[in-house]
Short mmCIF file of C-alpha atoms in Angstrom, two decimals:
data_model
loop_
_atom_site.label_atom_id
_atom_site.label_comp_id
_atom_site.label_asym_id
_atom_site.label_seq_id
_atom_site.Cartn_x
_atom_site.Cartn_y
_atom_site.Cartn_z
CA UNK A 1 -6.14 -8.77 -34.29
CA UNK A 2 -4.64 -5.73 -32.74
CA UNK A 3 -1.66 -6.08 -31.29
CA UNK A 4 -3.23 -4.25 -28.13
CA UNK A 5 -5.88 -6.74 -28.17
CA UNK A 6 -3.53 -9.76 -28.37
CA UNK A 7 -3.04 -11.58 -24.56
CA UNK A 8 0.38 -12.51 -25.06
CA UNK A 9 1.80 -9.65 -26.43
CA UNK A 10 0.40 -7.67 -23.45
CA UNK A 11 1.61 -9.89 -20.88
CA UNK A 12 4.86 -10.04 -22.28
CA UNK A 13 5.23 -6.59 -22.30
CA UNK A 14 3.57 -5.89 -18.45
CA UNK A 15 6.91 -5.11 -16.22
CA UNK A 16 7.70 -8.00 -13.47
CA UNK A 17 6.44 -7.13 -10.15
CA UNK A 18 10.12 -7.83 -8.59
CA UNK A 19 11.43 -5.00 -11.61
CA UNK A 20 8.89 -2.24 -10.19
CA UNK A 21 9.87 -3.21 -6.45
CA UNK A 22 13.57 -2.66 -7.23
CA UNK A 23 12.96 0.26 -8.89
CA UNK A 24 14.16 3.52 -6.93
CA UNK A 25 11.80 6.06 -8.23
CA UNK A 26 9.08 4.26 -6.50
CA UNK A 27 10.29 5.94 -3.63
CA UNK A 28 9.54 9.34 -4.03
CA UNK A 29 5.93 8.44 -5.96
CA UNK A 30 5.19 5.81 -2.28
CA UNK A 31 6.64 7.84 0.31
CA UNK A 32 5.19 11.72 -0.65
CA UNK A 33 1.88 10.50 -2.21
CA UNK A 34 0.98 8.23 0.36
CA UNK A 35 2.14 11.01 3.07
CA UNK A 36 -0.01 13.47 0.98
CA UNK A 37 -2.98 11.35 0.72
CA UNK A 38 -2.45 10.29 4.42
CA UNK A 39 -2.37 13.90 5.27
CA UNK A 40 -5.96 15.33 3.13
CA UNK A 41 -7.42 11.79 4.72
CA UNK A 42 -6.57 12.83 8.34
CA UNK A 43 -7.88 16.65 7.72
CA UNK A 44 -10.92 15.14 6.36
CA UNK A 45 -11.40 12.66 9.50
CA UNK A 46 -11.14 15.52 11.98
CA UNK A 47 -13.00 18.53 10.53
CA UNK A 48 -16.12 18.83 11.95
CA UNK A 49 -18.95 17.81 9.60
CA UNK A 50 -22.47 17.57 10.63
CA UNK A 51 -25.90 17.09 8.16
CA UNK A 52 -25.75 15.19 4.90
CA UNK A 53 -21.62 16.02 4.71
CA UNK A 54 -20.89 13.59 7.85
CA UNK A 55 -21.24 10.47 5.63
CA UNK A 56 -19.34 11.09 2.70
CA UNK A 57 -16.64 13.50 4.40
CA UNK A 58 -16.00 9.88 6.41
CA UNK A 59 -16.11 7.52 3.48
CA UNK A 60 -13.48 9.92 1.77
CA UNK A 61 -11.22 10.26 4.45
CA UNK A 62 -10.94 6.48 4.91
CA UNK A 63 -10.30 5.86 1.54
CA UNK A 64 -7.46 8.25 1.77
CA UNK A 65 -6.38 6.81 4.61
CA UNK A 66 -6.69 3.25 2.95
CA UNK A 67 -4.71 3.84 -0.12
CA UNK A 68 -2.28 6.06 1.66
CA UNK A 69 -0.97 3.81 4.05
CA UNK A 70 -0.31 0.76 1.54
CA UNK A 71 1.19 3.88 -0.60
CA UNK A 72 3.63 5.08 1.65
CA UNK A 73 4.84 1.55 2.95
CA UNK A 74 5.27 0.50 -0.84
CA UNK A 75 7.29 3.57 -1.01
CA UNK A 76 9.74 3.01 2.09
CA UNK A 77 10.29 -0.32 0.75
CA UNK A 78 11.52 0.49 -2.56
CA UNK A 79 14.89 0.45 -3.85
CA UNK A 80 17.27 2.81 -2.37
CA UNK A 81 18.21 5.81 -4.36
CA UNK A 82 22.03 7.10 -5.13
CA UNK A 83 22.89 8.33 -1.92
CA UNK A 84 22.86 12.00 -3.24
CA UNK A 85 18.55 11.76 -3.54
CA UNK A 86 16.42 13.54 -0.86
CA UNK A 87 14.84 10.20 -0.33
CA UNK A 88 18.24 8.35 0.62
CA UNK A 89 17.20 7.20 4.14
CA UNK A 90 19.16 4.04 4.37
CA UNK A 91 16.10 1.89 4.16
CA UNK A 92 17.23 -1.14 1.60
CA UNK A 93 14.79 -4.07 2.00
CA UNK A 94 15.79 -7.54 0.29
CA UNK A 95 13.46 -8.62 -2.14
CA UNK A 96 11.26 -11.33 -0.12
CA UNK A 97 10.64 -8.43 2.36
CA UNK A 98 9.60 -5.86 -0.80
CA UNK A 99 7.23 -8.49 -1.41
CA UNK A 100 5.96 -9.13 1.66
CA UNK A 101 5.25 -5.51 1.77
CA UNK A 102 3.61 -5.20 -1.33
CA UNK A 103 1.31 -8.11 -0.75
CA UNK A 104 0.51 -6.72 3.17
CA UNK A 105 -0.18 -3.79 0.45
CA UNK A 106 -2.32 -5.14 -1.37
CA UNK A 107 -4.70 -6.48 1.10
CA UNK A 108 -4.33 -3.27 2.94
CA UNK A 109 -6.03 -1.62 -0.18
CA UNK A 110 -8.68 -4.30 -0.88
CA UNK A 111 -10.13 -4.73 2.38
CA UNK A 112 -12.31 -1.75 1.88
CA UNK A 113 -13.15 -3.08 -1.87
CA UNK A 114 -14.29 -6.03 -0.16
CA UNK A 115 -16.45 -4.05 2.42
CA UNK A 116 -17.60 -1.90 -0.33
CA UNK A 117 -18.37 -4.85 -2.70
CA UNK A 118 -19.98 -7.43 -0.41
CA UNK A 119 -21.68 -5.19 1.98
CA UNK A 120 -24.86 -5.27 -0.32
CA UNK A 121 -24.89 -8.78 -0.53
CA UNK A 122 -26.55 -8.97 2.65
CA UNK A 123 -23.70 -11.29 4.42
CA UNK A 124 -22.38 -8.32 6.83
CA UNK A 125 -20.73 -10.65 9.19
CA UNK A 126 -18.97 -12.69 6.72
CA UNK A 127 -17.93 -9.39 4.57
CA UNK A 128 -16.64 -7.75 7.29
CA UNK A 129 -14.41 -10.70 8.91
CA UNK A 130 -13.14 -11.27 5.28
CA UNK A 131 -12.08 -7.63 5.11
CA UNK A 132 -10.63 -7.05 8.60
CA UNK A 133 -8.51 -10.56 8.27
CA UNK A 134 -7.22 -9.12 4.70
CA UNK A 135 -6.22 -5.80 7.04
CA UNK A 136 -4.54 -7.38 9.94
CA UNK A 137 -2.64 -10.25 7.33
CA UNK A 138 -1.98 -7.28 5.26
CA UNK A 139 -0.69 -5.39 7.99
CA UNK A 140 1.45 -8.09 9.68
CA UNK A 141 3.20 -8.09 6.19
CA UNK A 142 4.21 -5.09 5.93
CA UNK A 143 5.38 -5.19 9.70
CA UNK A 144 7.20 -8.35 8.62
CA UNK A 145 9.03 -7.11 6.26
CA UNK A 146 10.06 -3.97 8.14
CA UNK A 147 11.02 -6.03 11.37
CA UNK A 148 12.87 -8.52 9.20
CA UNK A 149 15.21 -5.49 7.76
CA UNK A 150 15.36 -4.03 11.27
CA UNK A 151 16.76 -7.82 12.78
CA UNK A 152 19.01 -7.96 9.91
CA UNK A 153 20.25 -4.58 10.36
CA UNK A 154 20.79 -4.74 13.94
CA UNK A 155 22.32 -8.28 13.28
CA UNK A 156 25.18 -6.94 11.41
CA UNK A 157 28.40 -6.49 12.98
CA UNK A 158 29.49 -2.66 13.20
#
């Protein structure tokens, strides 16, 4: 069997989610892509579109928006880079709180996989409560995690 095909081999060699979290030049790749995307998804949202355009000129946008977000908050809560980096901006999370952004992350991104997904299935109500409790946990981790670096920070003596 190719090596590529072999399970263990490839899970062996997959990075540890706590490795990519500390690692500083997720910054940059977080923090500008998820501003960029953030930024094309908020043009989209407000240029006026009218006809056939209206639809998919929304669906776009709030896919941006969706994946930008999660994006930029994964970026703020990476590592800090030498203090010499453009994107030194004293913003060191511990690791429990890079995780509880990342997860928040996650179900930032897949509440709109889960609209997109289940809509069809004919269960609106149920789809739609799944994927705006995935936002709001999502969303209250990442706040979490942000808050609990701001209590710590203010908590320090001077």
């Amino acid at each position: 069997m190719d090596r590529s095909l072999d399970v263990g081999h490839v899970a062996e060699t997959l990075p540890d989610v706590g490795q990519t979290l500390e690692d500083p030049r997720l910054r940059p790749f977080g923090v500008l892509g998820g501003a960029v995307l953030l930024a094309v998804g908020a043009s989209l949202s407000l240029a006026p579109t009218t006809g056939q355009l209206t639809f998919w000129s929304n669906a776009v946008a709030a896919t941006l928006v969706f994946v930008g977000v999660p994006l930029f908050s994964l970026g703020l809560a990476a590592a800090e880079p030498p203090s010499d980096s453009r994107f030194h901006i004293g913003v060191n999370l511990s690791t429990k709180q890079r995780r509880a952004v990342a997860i928040g992350a996650l179900c930032i991104t897949l509440a709109p996989v889960v609209m997109a997904l289940g809509s069809p299935l004919g269960l609106s109500v149920l789809v739609l409560a799944t994927a705006a409790t995935m936002a709001f946990v999502g969303s209250a981790l990442v706040l979490t995690g942000f808050v609990a670096w701001t209590a710590e920070t203010l908590g320090e003596p001077a």
